[in-house]
CSV table of C-alpha atoms in Angstrom, one decimal:
chain,number,residue,atom,x,y,z
A,39,MET,CA,0.0,0.0,0.0
A,40,ALA,CA,2.8,2.4,0.8
A,41,HIS,CA,4.4,1.8,-2.6
A,42,PHE,CA,1.1,2.5,-4.3
A,43,LEU,CA,0.6,5.8,-2.4
A,44,LEU,CA,4.1,6.9,-3.2
A,45,ALA,CA,3.5,6.1,-6.9
A,46,LEU,CA,0.2,7.9,-6.8
A,47,LYS,CA,1.8,10.9,-5.2
A,48,THR,CA,4.4,10.9,-8.0
A,49,VAL,CA,1.9,11.0,-10.8
A,50,ALA,CA,-0.8,13.0,-9.0
A,51,PRO,CA,0.4,16.4,-10.4
A,52,LEU,CA,0.1,15.1,-13.9
A,53,PHE,CA,-3.5,14.0,-13.4
A,54,LEU,CA,-4.3,17.3,-11.7
A,55,VAL,CA,-3.3,19.1,-14.8
A,56,ILE,CA,-5.6,16.8,-16.9
A,57,PHE,CA,-8.4,17.5,-14.4
A,58,THR,CA,-7.8,21.2,-14.8
A,59,GLY,CA,-8.2,20.9,-18.6
A,60,THR,CA,-11.4,18.9,-18.1
A,61,LEU,CA,-12.7,21.6,-15.7
A,62,PHE,CA,-11.9,24.3,-18.2
A,63,SER,CA,-13.7,22.3,-20.9
A,64,ARG,CA,-16.8,21.7,-18.9
A,65,THR,CA,-17.1,25.3,-17.9
A,66,LYS,CA,-16.7,26.4,-21.5
A,67,ALA,CA,-13.5,28.4,-20.6
A,68,ALA,CA,-11.7,26.3,-23.2
A,69,HIS,CA,-13.5,25.2,-26.3
A,70,GLY,CA,-13.4,25.1,-30.1
A,71,PRO,CA,-9.9,24.8,-31.5
A,72,TRP,CA,-8.0,24.7,-28.2
A,73,VAL,CA,-7.2,21.0,-28.4
A,74,ASP,CA,-6.1,21.2,-32.0
A,75,VAL,CA,-3.8,24.2,-31.4
A,76,LEU,CA,-2.2,22.8,-28.2
A,77,ASN,CA,-1.7,19.4,-29.9
A,78,LYS,CA,0.0,21.0,-32.9
A,79,TYR,CA,2.3,22.9,-30.6
A,80,ALA,CA,3.2,19.7,-28.8
A,81,LEU,CA,3.6,17.7,-32.0
A,82,TRP,CA,5.7,20.2,-34.0
A,83,ILE,CA,7.6,22.0,-31.3
A,84,GLY,CA,7.3,20.7,-27.7
A,85,PHE,CA,7.9,16.9,-28.2
A,86,PRO,CA,10.6,17.3,-30.9
A,87,ALA,CA,12.4,19.7,-28.5
A,88,LEU,CA,12.0,17.2,-25.6
A,89,VAL,CA,13.3,14.3,-27.8
A,90,ILE,CA,16.3,16.4,-29.0
A,91,ALA,CA,17.1,17.7,-25.5
A,92,SER,CA,17.1,14.1,-24.1
A,93,LEU,CA,19.3,12.7,-26.9
A,94,ILE,CA,22.0,15.3,-27.5
A,95,HIS,CA,23.6,14.6,-24.1
A,96,LEU,CA,23.9,10.9,-24.7
A,97,ASP,CA,27.2,9.2,-24.6
A,98,PRO,CA,27.6,7.4,-28.0
A,99,GLN,CA,29.7,4.8,-26.3
A,100,GLY,CA,27.0,4.3,-23.6
A,101,GLU,CA,24.1,1.9,-23.4
A,102,SER,CA,22.7,0.2,-26.5
A,103,TYR,CA,19.1,0.5,-27.5
A,104,THR,CA,19.0,-2.3,-30.0
A,105,GLN,CA,17.4,-4.8,-27.7
A,106,LEU,CA,14.9,-2.2,-26.5
A,107,ILE,CA,13.9,-1.4,-30.1
A,108,LEU,CA,13.6,-5.1,-31.2
A,109,ILE,CA,11.5,-6.2,-28.2
A,110,ASN,CA,9.1,-3.3,-28.4
A,111,SER,CA,8.8,-3.6,-32.2
A,112,ALA,CA,7.9,-7.3,-31.7
A,113,TYR,CA,5.3,-6.5,-29.0
A,114,ILE,CA,3.6,-3.9,-31.2
A,115,ALA,CA,3.5,-6.2,-34.2
A,116,VAL,CA,2.0,-9.1,-32.2
A,117,CYS,CA,-0.6,-6.8,-30.6
A,118,MET,CA,-1.7,-5.6,-34.0
A,119,LEU,CA,-1.9,-9.1,-35.5
A,120,LEU,CA,-4.0,-10.2,-32.5
A,121,ALA,CA,-6.8,-8.3,-34.1
A,122,PHE,CA,-7.3,-11.1,-36.7
A,123,PRO,CA,-8.0,-14.0,-34.2
A,124,ILE,CA,-10.0,-11.8,-31.8
A,125,ALA,CA,-12.2,-10.5,-34.7
A,126,ARG,CA,-12.7,-14.0,-36.0
A,127,ILE,CA,-13.6,-15.5,-32.6
A,128,PHE,CA,-16.1,-12.8,-31.7
A,129,ARG,CA,-17.3,-12.2,-35.3
A,130,PHE,CA,-16.5,-8.5,-35.3
A,131,SER,CA,-17.1,-6.4,-38.4
A,132,LYS,CA,-14.4,-5.4,-40.8
A,133,ARG,CA,-14.5,-1.9,-39.4
A,134,LEU,CA,-14.0,-3.0,-35.9
A,135,ARG,CA,-11.2,-5.4,-36.8
A,136,SER,CA,-9.4,-2.5,-38.5
A,137,SER,CA,-10.0,-0.4,-35.4
A,138,LEU,CA,-8.4,-3.1,-33.3
A,139,PHE,CA,-5.1,-2.7,-35.2
A,140,LEU,CA,-5.0,0.7,-33.4
A,141,ILE,CA,-6.7,-0.1,-30.1
A,142,LEU,CA,-4.5,-3.1,-29.2
A,143,SER,CA,-1.1,-1.6,-30.0
A,144,PHE,CA,-0.7,2.1,-29.5
A,145,GLY,CA,-0.8,3.5,-26.0
A,146,ASN,CA,-0.3,7.2,-25.2
A,147,VAL,CA,3.5,6.8,-24.9
A,148,ALA,CA,4.3,10.4,-25.9
A,149,TYR,CA,1.6,12.7,-24.5
A,150,LEU,CA,1.2,10.8,-21.2
A,151,GLY,CA,4.0,8.2,-21.3
A,152,ILE,CA,7.0,10.6,-21.4
A,153,PRO,CA,5.6,12.8,-18.5
A,154,VAL,CA,4.9,9.7,-16.4
A,155,LEU,CA,8.3,8.2,-17.0
A,156,ARG,CA,10.0,11.5,-16.3
A,157,SER,CA,8.1,12.1,-13.1
A,158,SER,CA,8.7,8.5,-11.9
A,159,PHE,CA,12.3,8.0,-12.8
A,160,GLY,CA,13.8,11.4,-13.4
A,161,ASP,CA,15.6,12.9,-16.5
A,162,GLU,CA,17.9,9.9,-16.9
A,163,ILE,CA,15.0,7.9,-18.4
A,164,LEU,CA,14.3,10.5,-21.1
A,165,PRO,CA,16.5,9.0,-23.8
A,166,VAL,CA,14.7,5.6,-23.3
A,167,ALA,CA,11.3,7.4,-23.4
A,168,ALA,CA,12.3,9.2,-26.6
A,169,VAL,CA,13.4,6.0,-28.3
A,170,LEU,CA,10.2,4.2,-27.3
A,171,SER,CA,8.0,7.0,-28.6
A,172,ALA,CA,9.8,6.9,-31.9
A,173,VAL,CA,9.3,3.1,-32.1
A,174,TYR,CA,5.6,3.3,-31.4
A,175,VAL,CA,5.1,6.1,-33.9
A,176,PHE,CA,7.0,4.4,-36.6
A,177,TRP,CA,5.1,1.1,-36.4
A,178,LEU,CA,1.7,2.9,-36.1
A,179,LEU,CA,2.3,4.9,-39.3
A,180,THR,CA,3.8,2.0,-41.2
A,181,LEU,CA,2.4,-1.5,-40.2
A,182,GLY,CA,-0.7,0.0,-38.6
A,183,VAL,CA,-1.7,2.0,-41.7
A,184,ILE,CA,-0.7,-0.8,-44.1
A,185,LEU,CA,-3.0,-3.3,-42.2
A,186,ILE,CA,-5.9,-0.8,-42.2
A,187,GLU,CA,-5.5,-0.1,-45.9
A,188,ALA,CA,-4.8,-3.7,-46.9
A,189,THR,CA,-7.9,-5.1,-45.1
A,190,GLY,CA,-10.2,-2.2,-45.9
A,191,GLU,CA,-11.6,-0.4,-48.9
A,192,GLU,CA,-8.6,1.9,-49.3
A,193,THR,CA,-5.7,0.9,-51.5
A,194,ILE,CA,-2.2,1.1,-50.2
A,195,ARG,CA,-0.4,4.3,-51.4
A,196,PRO,CA,3.4,3.8,-50.7
A,197,LYS,CA,4.2,7.4,-51.7
A,198,LYS,CA,1.8,8.8,-49.2
A,199,LEU,CA,3.0,6.4,-46.5
A,200,MET,CA,6.6,7.4,-47.0
A,201,LEU,CA,5.7,11.1,-47.0
A,202,SER,CA,3.9,10.7,-43.7
A,203,LEU,CA,7.0,9.1,-42.1
A,204,VAL,CA,9.4,11.7,-43.6
A,205,LYS,CA,7.2,14.5,-42.3
A,206,ASN,CA,6.6,13.1,-38.8
A,207,PRO,CA,8.2,15.5,-36.3
A,208,LEU,CA,8.9,12.9,-33.7
A,209,LEU,CA,10.9,10.7,-36.2
A,210,ILE,CA,12.7,13.8,-37.5
A,211,SER,CA,13.7,14.9,-34.0
A,212,VAL,CA,15.0,11.4,-33.2
A,213,PHE,CA,17.1,11.5,-36.4
A,214,VAL,CA,18.4,15.0,-35.6
A,215,GLY,CA,19.3,14.0,-32.0
A,216,VAL,CA,21.0,10.8,-33.1
A,217,CYS,CA,23.0,12.7,-35.8
A,218,ILE,CA,24.2,15.2,-33.2
A,219,VAL,CA,25.4,12.3,-31.0
A,220,LEU,CA,27.0,10.2,-33.6
A,221,PHE,CA,28.9,13.0,-35.3
A,222,GLN,CA,29.6,14.6,-31.9
A,223,LEU,CA,28.4,18.0,-33.1
A,224,LYS,CA,28.8,20.9,-30.6
A,225,VAL,CA,25.4,22.6,-30.0
A,226,PRO,CA,25.8,26.3,-29.0
A,227,SER,CA,24.7,26.9,-25.4
A,228,PHE,CA,22.0,29.4,-26.5
A,229,ILE,CA,20.4,26.9,-28.8
A,230,ASP,CA,20.6,24.2,-26.1
A,231,LYS,CA,18.8,26.5,-23.6
A,232,THR,CA,16.2,27.4,-26.2
A,233,VAL,CA,15.5,23.8,-26.9
A,234,SER,CA,15.3,23.1,-23.2
A,235,LEU,CA,12.8,25.9,-22.7
A,236,PHE,CA,10.5,24.3,-25.3
A,237,ALA,CA,11.1,20.9,-23.8
A,238,GLU,CA,10.1,22.0,-20.3
A,239,SER,CA,6.8,23.5,-21.6
A,240,VAL,CA,5.4,20.5,-23.3
A,241,THR,CA,4.3,18.3,-20.4
A,242,ALA,CA,1.8,20.7,-18.9
A,243,ILE,CA,0.5,21.7,-22.3
A,244,VAL,CA,-0.3,18.2,-23.6
A,245,LEU,CA,-1.8,17.1,-20.3
A,246,PHE,CA,-4.0,20.2,-20.2
A,247,SER,CA,-5.0,19.5,-23.8
A,248,LEU,CA,-5.9,15.9,-23.0
A,249,GLY,CA,-8.1,17.1,-20.1
A,250,ILE,CA,-10.0,19.4,-22.5
A,251,PHE,CA,-10.4,16.5,-24.9
A,252,LEU,CA,-11.9,14.3,-22.1
A,253,GLY,CA,-14.3,17.1,-21.1
A,254,GLN,CA,-15.6,17.5,-24.7
A,255,ASN,CA,-16.9,13.9,-24.9
A,256,LYS,CA,-20.4,12.9,-24.0
A,257,ILE,CA,-20.9,10.2,-21.4
A,258,GLY,CA,-23.5,8.0,-23.0
A,259,ALA,CA,-25.5,5.0,-21.6
A,260,PRO,CA,-23.7,2.7,-19.1
A,261,ARG,CA,-24.3,-0.5,-21.2
A,262,GLU,CA,-22.4,1.2,-24.1
A,263,TRP,CA,-19.2,1.2,-21.9
A,264,ILE,CA,-19.0,-2.6,-21.2
A,265,ARG,CA,-17.1,-3.4,-24.4
A,266,VAL,CA,-15.0,-0.2,-23.8
A,267,PHE,CA,-14.1,-1.4,-20.3
A,268,VAL,CA,-13.1,-4.9,-21.7
A,269,PHE,CA,-10.7,-3.3,-24.2
A,270,VAL,CA,-9.2,-1.0,-21.6
A,271,VAL,CA,-8.5,-4.0,-19.2
A,272,LEU,CA,-7.0,-6.0,-22.1
A,273,THR,CA,-4.7,-3.3,-23.3
A,274,MET,CA,-3.6,-1.7,-19.9
A,275,ILE,CA,-3.4,-4.9,-17.8
A,276,ALA,CA,-3.7,-8.2,-19.6
A,277,LEU,CA,-1.3,-7.6,-22.5
A,278,PRO,CA,1.3,-5.7,-20.3
A,279,VAL,CA,1.2,-8.6,-17.8
A,280,LEU,CA,2.0,-11.1,-20.6
A,281,LEU,CA,4.8,-8.8,-21.8
A,282,TYR,CA,6.2,-8.5,-18.3
A,283,PHE,CA,6.6,-12.3,-17.9
A,284,GLY,CA,7.8,-12.6,-21.5
A,285,ILE,CA,10.7,-10.2,-21.3
A,286,ARG,CA,12.0,-10.6,-17.7
A,287,THR,CA,15.0,-12.4,-18.9
A,288,ALA,CA,15.4,-10.6,-22.3
A,289,GLY,CA,18.5,-8.7,-21.3
A,290,LEU,CA,17.1,-5.2,-20.9
A,291,ASN,CA,18.6,-3.0,-18.1
A,292,ASP,CA,16.4,-1.9,-15.2
A,293,LEU,CA,15.2,1.4,-16.7
A,294,GLN,CA,14.6,0.0,-20.1
A,295,PHE,CA,12.5,-2.9,-18.7
A,296,LYS,CA,10.4,-0.6,-16.5
A,297,ALA,CA,9.9,1.9,-19.3
A,298,THR,CA,8.8,-0.8,-21.7
A,299,ILE,CA,6.2,-2.2,-19.3
A,300,LEU,CA,4.9,1.2,-18.3
A,301,ASP,CA,4.6,2.3,-21.9
A,302,SER,CA,2.7,-0.9,-22.8
A,303,ALA,CA,0.2,-0.1,-20.0
A,304,MET,CA,-0.5,3.5,-21.2
A,305,PRO,CA,-4.1,4.3,-22.2
A,306,LEU,CA,-4.9,4.6,-25.9
A,307,GLY,CA,-3.5,7.8,-27.4
A,308,LEU,CA,-5.1,10.5,-29.5
A,309,THR,CA,-3.2,9.6,-32.7
A,310,PRO,CA,-5.2,6.3,-33.2
A,311,TYR,CA,-8.4,8.3,-32.7
A,312,ALA,CA,-7.3,10.7,-35.5
A,313,LEU,CA,-6.5,7.8,-37.8
A,314,ALA,CA,-9.9,6.2,-36.9
A,315,VAL,CA,-11.6,9.4,-38.0
A,316,GLN,CA,-9.5,9.5,-41.2
A,317,TYR,CA,-10.3,5.9,-42.2
A,318,LYS,CA,-13.9,6.0,-41.1
A,319,LEU,CA,-13.5,3.3,-38.4
A,320,GLU,CA,-15.3,2.8,-35.1
A,321,THR,CA,-14.6,6.4,-34.0
A,322,LYS,CA,-17.0,6.5,-31.1
A,323,LEU,CA,-15.6,3.3,-29.6
A,324,VAL,CA,-12.0,4.5,-30.1
A,325,ALA,CA,-12.8,7.9,-28.5
A,326,ARG,CA,-14.5,6.2,-25.5
A,327,ILE,CA,-11.5,3.9,-25.0
A,328,VAL,CA,-9.2,7.0,-24.9
A,329,VAL,CA,-11.5,8.6,-22.3
A,330,LEU,CA,-12.0,5.6,-20.0
A,331,GLY,CA,-8.4,4.5,-20.3
A,332,THR,CA,-7.1,7.9,-19.4
A,333,LEU,CA,-9.5,8.1,-16.4
A,334,LEU,CA,-8.6,4.6,-15.1
A,335,SER,CA,-4.9,5.3,-15.6
A,336,VAL,CA,-5.1,7.4,-12.4
A,337,LEU,CA,-5.2,4.1,-10.6
A,338,ILE,CA,-3.7,1.6,-13.1
A,339,ILE,CA,-0.4,3.5,-13.7
A,340,PRO,CA,0.4,4.0,-10.0
A,341,LEU,CA,-0.3,0.3,-9.5
A,342,TRP,CA,2.1,-0.6,-12.3
A,343,ILE,CA,4.7,1.8,-10.9
A,344,ALA,CA,4.4,0.3,-7.4
A,345,PHE,CA,4.5,-3.2,-8.8
A,346,LEU,CA,7.7,-2.4,-10.8
A,347,GLY,CA,9.3,-0.8,-7.7
C-alpha cells in the first residue's frame, strides 16, 4: 500500500493538470480549437524539443538501445496481429477489426508516457522514453496504416505512406538527435537553452489538452461502456502482464525494462483516434477507450509503478 501511495503521489500532479483541462472544458472556458492548437504545438515544437534535448547529451559509447527497439517492435506487431483471431472468434465487423489494429497496439506513450516516466524515474530515463516514442510512432504509421488499408476499402499508397513518415516531427527529432550524438556535433549553449525551454513547456500543455479532450466527450449509456471497459483492461493490464513475464530475462537493463512495461500499459493515445476518423473506423468506440483508459490510468499507472518498484 505504501508503494502505491508513493507512486500515486508521484503522478498525481500530472493528473491534476488533466483534471484542470477537463474543468476548463466543462465550464466552456476552453472550447473550439484549443485541443487542435495545443496538440499541434506539442507535435511540432514541444515533443521534438524534448526528444532532441534528451538525446543530445547521450554518450555514443554508452548503453545500447538495439534490444529495446527489437523487443518493443515485436510486441507492437504481435498486438496488431491479435486483431485477426479476436475479430474472428467474436465475429467482429471489418471496421471493428481495422479499429483493433490501433486499439490493441498504441498507448499514449508520448503525451502521457513521457511525463509519467520522467516524473517517476527522473531525467535519466528521457533517452529511453524518446526511443520508445519513436518506435511506437514508426510502427503505427507503417504497419498499422498498411494493415488498415490492406484489409479495408482503401488501396495502399506507398508514396503517401513514406511522405507521412518523412514529415513526422517525432521521427525527424530522433534523427536529428542521433546525428548530433553520432557526429559529436557541438550545440551552441543558447540553442541548447532554447530547446530546453520548449522541452520543459510541453508536459503541462499536452496534459491540459488531454483534459480538454476528455471534457468534450459525452458520457452515453452505461451499457455502451461494457465493451470499452473490456478493451481497456485488455490493453492496460492483460497484455502488459504477458509482456512482463515474456521479457523478464530478455536482457534489458532496469530502466529500459520498467519503461517498456509502463509504456505498454498506457491508455490509448489521440493519434489512433485521429486515424480512426481519417479511415472512417469505429470512431465512437476509439474515443471512449481513450476517455475511459485515461480516467482509469489514475489508478492503473500508479499500481504498475508500485509493482515495478
